[in-house]
PDB file of C-alpha atoms in Angstrom:
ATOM      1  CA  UNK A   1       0.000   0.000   0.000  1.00 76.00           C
ATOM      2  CA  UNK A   2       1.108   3.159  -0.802  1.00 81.00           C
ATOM      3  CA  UNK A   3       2.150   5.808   1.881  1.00 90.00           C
ATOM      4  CA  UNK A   4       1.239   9.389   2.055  1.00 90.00           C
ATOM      5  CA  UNK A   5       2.638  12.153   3.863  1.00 91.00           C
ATOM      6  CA  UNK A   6       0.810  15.364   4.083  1.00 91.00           C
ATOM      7  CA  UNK A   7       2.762  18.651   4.819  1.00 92.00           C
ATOM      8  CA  UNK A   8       1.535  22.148   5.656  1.00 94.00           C
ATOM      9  CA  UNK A   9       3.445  25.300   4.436  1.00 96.00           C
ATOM     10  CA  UNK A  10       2.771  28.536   4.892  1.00 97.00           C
ATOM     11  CA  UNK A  11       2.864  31.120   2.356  1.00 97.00           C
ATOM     12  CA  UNK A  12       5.045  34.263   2.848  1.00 94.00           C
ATOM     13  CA  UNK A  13       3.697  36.246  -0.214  1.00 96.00           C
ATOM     14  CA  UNK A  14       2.290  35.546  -3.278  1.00 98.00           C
ATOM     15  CA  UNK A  15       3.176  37.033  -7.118  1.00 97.00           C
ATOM     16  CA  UNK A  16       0.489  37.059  -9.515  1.00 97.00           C
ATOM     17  CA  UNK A  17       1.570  36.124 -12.776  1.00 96.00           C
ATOM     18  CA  UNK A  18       0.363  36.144 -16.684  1.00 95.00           C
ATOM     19  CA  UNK A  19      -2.628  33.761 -17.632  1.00 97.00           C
ATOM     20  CA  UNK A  20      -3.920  32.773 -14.274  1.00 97.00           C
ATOM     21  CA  UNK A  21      -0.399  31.896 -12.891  1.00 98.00           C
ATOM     22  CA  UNK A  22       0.615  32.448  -9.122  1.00 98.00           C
ATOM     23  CA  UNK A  23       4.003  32.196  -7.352  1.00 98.00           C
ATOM     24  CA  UNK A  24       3.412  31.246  -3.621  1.00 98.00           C
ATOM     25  CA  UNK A  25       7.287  31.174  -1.693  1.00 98.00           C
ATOM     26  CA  UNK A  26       6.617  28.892   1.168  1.00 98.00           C
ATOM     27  CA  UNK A  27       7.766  29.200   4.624  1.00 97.00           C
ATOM     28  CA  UNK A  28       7.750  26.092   7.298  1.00 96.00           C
ATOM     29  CA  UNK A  29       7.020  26.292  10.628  1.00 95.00           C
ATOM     30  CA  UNK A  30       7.165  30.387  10.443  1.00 94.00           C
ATOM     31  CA  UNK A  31      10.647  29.690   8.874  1.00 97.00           C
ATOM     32  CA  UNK A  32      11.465  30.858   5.471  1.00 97.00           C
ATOM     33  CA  UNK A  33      12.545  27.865   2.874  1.00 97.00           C
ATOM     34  CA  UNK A  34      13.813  28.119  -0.436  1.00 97.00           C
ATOM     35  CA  UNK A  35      10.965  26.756  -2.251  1.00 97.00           C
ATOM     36  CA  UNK A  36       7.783  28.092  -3.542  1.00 98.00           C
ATOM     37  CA  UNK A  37       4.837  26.796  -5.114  1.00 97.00           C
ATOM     38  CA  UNK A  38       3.194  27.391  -8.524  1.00 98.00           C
ATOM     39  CA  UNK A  39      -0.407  27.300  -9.197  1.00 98.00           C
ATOM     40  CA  UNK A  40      -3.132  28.042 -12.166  1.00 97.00           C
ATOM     41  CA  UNK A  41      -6.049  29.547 -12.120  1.00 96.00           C
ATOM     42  CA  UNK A  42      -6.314  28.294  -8.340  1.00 95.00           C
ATOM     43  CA  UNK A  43      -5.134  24.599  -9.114  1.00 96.00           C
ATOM     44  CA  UNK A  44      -1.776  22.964  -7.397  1.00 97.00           C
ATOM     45  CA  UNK A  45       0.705  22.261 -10.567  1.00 97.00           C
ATOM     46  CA  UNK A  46       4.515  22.160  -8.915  1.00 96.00           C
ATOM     47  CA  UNK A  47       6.880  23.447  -5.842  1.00 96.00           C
ATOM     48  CA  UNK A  48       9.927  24.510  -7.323  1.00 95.00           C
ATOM     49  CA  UNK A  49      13.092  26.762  -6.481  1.00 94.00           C
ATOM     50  CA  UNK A  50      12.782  30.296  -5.500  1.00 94.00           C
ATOM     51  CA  UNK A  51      15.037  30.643  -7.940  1.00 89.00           C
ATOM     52  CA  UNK A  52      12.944  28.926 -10.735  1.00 90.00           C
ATOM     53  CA  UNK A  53      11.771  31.374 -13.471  1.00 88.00           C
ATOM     54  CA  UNK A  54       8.673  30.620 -14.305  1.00 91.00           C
ATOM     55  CA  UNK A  55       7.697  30.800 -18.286  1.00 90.00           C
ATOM     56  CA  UNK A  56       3.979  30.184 -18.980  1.00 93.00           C
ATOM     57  CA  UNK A  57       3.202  27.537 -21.670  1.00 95.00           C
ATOM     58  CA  UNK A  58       0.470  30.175 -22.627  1.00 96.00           C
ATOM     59  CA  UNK A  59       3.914  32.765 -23.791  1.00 92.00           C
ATOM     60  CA  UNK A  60       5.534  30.288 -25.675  1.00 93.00           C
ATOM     61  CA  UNK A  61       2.523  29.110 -27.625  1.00 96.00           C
ATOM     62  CA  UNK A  62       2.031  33.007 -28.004  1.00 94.00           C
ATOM     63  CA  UNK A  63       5.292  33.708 -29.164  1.00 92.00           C
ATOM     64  CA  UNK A  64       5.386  30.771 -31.680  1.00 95.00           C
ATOM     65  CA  UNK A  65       1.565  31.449 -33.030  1.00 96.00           C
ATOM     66  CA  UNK A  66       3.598  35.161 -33.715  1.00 93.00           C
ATOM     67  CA  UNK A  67       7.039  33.168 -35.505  1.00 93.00           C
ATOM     68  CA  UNK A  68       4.213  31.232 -37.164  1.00 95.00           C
ATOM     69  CA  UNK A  69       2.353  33.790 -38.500  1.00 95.00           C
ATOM     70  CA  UNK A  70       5.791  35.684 -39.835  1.00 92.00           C
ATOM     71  CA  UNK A  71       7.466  32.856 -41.282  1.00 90.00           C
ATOM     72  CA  UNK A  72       4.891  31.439 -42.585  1.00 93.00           C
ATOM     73  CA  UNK A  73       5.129  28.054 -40.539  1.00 94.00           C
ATOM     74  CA  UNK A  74       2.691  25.378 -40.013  1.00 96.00           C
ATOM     75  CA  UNK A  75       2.244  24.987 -36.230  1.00 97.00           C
ATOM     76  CA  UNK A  76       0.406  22.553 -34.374  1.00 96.00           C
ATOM     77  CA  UNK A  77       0.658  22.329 -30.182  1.00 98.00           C
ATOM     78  CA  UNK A  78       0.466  19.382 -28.304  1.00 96.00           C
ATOM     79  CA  UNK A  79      -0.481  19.950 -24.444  1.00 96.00           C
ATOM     80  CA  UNK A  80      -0.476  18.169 -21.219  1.00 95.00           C
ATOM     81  CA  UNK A  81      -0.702  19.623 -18.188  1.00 95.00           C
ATOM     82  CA  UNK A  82       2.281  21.164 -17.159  1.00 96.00           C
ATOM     83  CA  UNK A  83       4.082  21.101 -20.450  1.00 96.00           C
ATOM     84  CA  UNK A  84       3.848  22.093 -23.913  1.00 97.00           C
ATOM     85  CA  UNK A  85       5.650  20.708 -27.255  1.00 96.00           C
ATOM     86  CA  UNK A  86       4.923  23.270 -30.275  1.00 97.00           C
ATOM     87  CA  UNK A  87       5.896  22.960 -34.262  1.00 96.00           C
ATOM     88  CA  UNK A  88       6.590  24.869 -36.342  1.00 95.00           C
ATOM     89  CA  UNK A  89       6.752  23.107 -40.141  1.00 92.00           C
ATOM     90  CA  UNK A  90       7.938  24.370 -43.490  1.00 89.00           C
ATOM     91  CA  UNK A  91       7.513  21.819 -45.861  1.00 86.00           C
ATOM     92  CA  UNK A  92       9.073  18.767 -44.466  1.00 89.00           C
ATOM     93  CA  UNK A  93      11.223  20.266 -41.841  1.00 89.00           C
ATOM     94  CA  UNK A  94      10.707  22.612 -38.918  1.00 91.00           C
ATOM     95  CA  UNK A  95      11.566  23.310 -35.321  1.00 92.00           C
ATOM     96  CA  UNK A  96       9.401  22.314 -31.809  1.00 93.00           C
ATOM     97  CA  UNK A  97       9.697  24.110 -28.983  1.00 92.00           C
ATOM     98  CA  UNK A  98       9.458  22.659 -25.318  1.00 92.00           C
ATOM     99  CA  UNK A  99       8.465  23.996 -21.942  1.00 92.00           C
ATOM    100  CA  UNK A 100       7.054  23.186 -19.238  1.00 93.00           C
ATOM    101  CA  UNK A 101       5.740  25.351 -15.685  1.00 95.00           C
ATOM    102  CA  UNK A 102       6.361  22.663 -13.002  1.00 93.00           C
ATOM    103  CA  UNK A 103      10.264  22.673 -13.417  1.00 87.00           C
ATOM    104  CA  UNK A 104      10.212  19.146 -15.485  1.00 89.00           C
ATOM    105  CA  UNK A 105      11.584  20.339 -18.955  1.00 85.00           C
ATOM    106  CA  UNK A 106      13.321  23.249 -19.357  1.00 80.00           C
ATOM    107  CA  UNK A 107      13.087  25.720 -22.553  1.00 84.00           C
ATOM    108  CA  UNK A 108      14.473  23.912 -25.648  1.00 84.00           C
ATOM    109  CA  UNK A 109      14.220  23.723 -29.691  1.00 87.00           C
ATOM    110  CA  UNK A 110      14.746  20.860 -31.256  1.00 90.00           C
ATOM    111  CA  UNK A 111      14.543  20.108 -34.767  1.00 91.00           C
ATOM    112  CA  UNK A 112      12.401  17.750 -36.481  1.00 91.00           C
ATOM    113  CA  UNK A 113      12.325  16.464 -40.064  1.00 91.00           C
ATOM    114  CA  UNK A 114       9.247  14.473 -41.762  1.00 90.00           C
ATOM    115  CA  UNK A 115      10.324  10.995 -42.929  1.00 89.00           C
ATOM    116  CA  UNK A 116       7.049  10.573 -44.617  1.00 86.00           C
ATOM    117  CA  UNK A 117       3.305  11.772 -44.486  1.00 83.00           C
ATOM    118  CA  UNK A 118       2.771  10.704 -40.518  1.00 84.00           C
ATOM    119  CA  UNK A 119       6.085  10.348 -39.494  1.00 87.00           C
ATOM    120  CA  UNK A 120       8.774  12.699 -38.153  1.00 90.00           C
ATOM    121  CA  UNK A 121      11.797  12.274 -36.316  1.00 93.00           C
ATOM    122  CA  UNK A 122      13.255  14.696 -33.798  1.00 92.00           C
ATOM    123  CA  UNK A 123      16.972  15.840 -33.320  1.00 91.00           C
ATOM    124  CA  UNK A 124      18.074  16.777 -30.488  1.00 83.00           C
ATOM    125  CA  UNK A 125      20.359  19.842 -31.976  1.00 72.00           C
ATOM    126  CA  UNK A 126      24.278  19.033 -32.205  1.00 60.00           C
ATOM    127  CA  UNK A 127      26.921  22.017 -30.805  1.00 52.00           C
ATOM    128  CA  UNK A 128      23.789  24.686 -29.865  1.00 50.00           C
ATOM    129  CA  UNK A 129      23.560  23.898 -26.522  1.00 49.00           C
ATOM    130  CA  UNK A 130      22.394  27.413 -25.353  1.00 49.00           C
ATOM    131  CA  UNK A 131      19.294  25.863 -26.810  1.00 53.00           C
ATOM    132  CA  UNK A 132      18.676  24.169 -23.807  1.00 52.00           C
ATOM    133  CA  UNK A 133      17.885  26.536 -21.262  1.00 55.00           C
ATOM    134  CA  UNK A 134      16.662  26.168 -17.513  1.00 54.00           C
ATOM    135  CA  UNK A 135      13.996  28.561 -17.339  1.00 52.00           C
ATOM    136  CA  UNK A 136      15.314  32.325 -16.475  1.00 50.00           C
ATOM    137  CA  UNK A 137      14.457  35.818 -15.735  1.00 51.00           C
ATOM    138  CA  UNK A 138      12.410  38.230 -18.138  1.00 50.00           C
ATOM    139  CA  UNK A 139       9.677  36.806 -20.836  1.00 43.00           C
ATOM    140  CA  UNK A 140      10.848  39.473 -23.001  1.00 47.00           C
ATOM    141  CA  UNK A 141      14.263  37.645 -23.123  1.00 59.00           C
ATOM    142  CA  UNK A 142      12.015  34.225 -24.207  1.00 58.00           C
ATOM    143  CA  UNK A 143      10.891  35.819 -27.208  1.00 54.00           C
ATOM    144  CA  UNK A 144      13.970  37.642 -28.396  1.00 64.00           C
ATOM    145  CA  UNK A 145      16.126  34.398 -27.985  1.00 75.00           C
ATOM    146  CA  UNK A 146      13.054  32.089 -29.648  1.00 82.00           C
ATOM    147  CA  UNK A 147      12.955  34.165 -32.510  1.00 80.00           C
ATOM    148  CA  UNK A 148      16.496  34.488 -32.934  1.00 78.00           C
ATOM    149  CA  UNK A 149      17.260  30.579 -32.418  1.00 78.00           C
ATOM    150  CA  UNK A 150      15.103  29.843 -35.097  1.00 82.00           C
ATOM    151  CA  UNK A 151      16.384  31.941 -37.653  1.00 79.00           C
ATOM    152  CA  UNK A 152      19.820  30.373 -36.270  1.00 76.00           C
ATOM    153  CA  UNK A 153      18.606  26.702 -36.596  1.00 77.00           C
ATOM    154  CA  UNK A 154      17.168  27.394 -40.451  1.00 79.00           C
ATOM    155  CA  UNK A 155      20.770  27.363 -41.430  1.00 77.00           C
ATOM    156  CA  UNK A 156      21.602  23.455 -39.445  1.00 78.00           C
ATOM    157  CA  UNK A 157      18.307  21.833 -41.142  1.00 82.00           C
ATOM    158  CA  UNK A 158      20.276  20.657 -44.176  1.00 81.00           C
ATOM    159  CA  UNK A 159      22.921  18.993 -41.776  1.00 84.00           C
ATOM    160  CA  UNK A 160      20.030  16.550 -40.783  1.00 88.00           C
ATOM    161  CA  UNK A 161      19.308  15.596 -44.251  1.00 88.00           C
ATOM    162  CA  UNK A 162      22.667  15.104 -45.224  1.00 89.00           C
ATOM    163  CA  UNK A 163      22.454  12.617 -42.032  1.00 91.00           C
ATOM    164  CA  UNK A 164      19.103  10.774 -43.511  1.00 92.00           C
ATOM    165  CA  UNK A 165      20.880  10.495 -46.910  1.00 92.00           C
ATOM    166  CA  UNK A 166      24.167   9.265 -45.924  1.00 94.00           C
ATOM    167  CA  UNK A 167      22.494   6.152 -44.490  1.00 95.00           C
ATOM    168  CA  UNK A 168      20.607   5.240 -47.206  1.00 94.00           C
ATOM    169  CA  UNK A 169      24.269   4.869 -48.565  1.00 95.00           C
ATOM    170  CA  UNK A 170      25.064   1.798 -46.324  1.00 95.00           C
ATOM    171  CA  UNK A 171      24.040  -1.847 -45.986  1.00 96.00           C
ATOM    172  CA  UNK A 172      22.539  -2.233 -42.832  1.00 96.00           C
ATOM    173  CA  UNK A 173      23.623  -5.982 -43.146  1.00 95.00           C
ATOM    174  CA  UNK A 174      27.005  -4.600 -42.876  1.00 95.00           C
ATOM    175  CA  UNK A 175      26.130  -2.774 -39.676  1.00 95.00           C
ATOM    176  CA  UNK A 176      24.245  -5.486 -37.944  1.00 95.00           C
ATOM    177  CA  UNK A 177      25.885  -6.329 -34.507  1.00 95.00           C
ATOM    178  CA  UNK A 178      26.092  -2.620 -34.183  1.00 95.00           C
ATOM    179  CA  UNK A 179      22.745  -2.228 -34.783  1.00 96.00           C
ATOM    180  CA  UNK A 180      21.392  -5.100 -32.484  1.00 95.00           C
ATOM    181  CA  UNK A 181      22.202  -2.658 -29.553  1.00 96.00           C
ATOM    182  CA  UNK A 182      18.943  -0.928 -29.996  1.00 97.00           C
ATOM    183  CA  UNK A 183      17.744  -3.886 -28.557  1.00 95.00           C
ATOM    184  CA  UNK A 184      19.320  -3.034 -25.441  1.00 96.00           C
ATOM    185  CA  UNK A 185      18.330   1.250 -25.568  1.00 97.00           C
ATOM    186  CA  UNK A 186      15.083   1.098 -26.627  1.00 98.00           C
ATOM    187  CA  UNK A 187      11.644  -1.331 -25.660  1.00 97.00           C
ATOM    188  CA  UNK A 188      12.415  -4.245 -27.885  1.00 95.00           C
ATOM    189  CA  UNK A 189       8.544  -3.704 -29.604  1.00 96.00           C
ATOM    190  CA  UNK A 190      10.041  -0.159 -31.262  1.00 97.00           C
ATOM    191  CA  UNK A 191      12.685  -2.304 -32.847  1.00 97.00           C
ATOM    192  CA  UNK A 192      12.365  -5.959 -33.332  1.00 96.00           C
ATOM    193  CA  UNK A 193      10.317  -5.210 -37.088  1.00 95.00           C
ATOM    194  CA  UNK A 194      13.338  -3.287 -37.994  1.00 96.00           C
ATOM    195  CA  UNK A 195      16.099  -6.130 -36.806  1.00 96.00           C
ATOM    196  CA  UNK A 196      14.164  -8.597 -38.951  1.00 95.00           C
ATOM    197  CA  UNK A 197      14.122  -6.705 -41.691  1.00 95.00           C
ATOM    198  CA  UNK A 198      18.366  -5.975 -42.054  1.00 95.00           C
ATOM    199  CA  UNK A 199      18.433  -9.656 -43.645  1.00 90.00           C
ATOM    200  CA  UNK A 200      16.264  -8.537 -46.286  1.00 91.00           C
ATOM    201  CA  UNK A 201      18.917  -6.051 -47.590  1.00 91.00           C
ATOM    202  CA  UNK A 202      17.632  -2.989 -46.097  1.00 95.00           C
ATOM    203  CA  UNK A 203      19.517   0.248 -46.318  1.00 96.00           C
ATOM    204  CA  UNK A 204      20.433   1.885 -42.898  1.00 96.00           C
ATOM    205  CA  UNK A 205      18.369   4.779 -43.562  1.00 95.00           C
ATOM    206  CA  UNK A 206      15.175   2.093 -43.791  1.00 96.00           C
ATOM    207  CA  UNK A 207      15.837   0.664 -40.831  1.00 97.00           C
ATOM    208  CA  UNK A 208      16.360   3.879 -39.258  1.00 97.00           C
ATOM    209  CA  UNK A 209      12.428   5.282 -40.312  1.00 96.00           C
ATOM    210  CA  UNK A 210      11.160   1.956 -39.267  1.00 96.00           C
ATOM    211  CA  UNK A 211      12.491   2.144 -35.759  1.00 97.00           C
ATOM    212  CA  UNK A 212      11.454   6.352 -35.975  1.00 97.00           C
ATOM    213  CA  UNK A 213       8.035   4.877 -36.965  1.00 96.00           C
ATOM    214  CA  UNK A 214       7.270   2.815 -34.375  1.00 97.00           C
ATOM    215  CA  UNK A 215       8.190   5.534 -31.988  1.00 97.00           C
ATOM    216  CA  UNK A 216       6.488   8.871 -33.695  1.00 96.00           C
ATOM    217  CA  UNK A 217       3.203   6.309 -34.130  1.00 96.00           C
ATOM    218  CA  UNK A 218       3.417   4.985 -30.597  1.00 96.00           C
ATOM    219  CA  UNK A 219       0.992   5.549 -27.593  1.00 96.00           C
ATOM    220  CA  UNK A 220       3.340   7.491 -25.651  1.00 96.00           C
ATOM    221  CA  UNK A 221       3.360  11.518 -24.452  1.00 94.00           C
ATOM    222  CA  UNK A 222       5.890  13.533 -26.725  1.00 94.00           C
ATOM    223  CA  UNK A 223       8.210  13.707 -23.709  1.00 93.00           C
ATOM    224  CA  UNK A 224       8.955   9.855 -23.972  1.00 96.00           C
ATOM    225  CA  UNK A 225       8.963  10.035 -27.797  1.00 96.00           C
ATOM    226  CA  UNK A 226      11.271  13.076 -28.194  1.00 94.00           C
ATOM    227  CA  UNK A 227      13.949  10.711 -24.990  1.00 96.00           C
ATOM    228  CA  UNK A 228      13.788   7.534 -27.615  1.00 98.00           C
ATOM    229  CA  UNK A 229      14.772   9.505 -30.719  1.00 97.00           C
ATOM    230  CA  UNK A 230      17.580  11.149 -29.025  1.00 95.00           C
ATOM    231  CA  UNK A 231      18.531   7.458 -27.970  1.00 97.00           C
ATOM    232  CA  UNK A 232      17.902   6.469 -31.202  1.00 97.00           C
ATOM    233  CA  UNK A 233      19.679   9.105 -33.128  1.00 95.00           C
ATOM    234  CA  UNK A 234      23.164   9.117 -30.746  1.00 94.00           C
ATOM    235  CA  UNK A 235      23.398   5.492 -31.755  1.00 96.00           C
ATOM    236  CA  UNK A 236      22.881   6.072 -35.828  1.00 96.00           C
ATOM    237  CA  UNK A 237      25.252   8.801 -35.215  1.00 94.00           C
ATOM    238  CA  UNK A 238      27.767   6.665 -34.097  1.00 94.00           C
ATOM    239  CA  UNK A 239      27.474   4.079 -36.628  1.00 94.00           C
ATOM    240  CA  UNK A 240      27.407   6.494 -39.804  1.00 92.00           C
ATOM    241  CA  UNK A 241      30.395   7.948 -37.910  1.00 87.00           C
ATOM    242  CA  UNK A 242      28.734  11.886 -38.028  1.00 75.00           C
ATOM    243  CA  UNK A 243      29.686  14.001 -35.418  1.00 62.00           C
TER     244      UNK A 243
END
């Protein structure tokens, strides 16, 4: 049976934030901690850090409905409760922006590419790690930097591609005992149709979509997904030998 233990804090002051948001900072036993607790439109979400900067999901879907609108990108928003997984789509590339309010993902871009009609595989961007951000101070920062990252990451796309078509330049037969480590990184039932299929003189880049399919397709949140094809991707990195 599962145990439960219930905690009162007090609450030294409260911050009222965009789109229904408040900061509580907590205090225990009349002493003042360094945690406080976030809430929407009256409901519980998260205690974080003090020092945790708290960036609305409502801003960033905001901001990228405006990046949208003046690139002329696609965008479609996927939403759970405390987090929020945006893209943005030109054709058959584009960009997808993460956040979350409860401290569990912080502010990041990937970039994703469309393998075919349902299908897309995200990449986890390679020497832009200022992408990945822990959430900080003004929202007028978050939209400068989102705008400017994206106009920064339009220039990488074609690195991904080049990545995609080098593999459909090698024999995945060749690559086999290399390749049965996904096995051991991934839930066997993303890549056991994919295995099977090497014998049948598959190219790498075919077993690579059918292993991306099984994932992008799959019954999982976007969090999960977007942890697999990073697995996924450092692996195919390694065996093309692209760094």
């Amino acid at each position: 049976m599962e145990q439960k233990l219930v905690v009162e804090f007090g609450v030294d002051k409260e911050i009222e934030k965009d789109y229904g948001y408040v900061e509580k900072y907590l205090t225990y036993r009349n002493n003042t901690i360094p945690y406080k607790a976030i809430t929407r439109k009256g409901q519980f979400l998260a205690i974080v850090s003090r020092k945790y900067h708290l960036i609305e999901n409502e801003r960033v879907i905001d901001i990228c409905k405006e990046i949208a609108e003046k690139n002329n990108y696609n965008i479609n928003i996927v939403e759970y409760f405390t987090r929020v997984h945006v893209f943005l789509e030109s054709g058959d590339v584009g960009f997808v922006v993460h956040n979350s309010v409860d401290g569990s993902y912080a502010l990041r871009i990937d970039v994703f590419v469309r393998l075919s009609k349902d299908v897309k595989t995200i990449f986890k961007l390679k020497g832009l790690e200022q992408v990945y951000r822990k959430h900080f101070g003004s929202a007028k920062i978050v939209v400068e930097d989102l705008d400017e990252i994206i106009k920064e990451l339009e220039d990488k796309v074609d690195d991904y591609w080049y990545f995609i078509n080098k593999m459909d330049t090698i024999n995945a037969k060749d690559r086999y005992e290399e390749l049965k480590v996904l096995e051991e990184i991934l839930p066997k039932r993303y890549v056991v149709d994919a295995l099977h299929a090497i014998h049948n003189g598959i190219t790498l880049k075919r077993v690579y979509e059918k292993v991306a399919s099984s994932i992008w397709t799959a019954d999982i949140d976007m969090k999960t997904k977007v942890q697999y094809f990073d697995t996924l991707n450092q692996l195919m990195f390694a065996v093309v030998g692209w760094e």
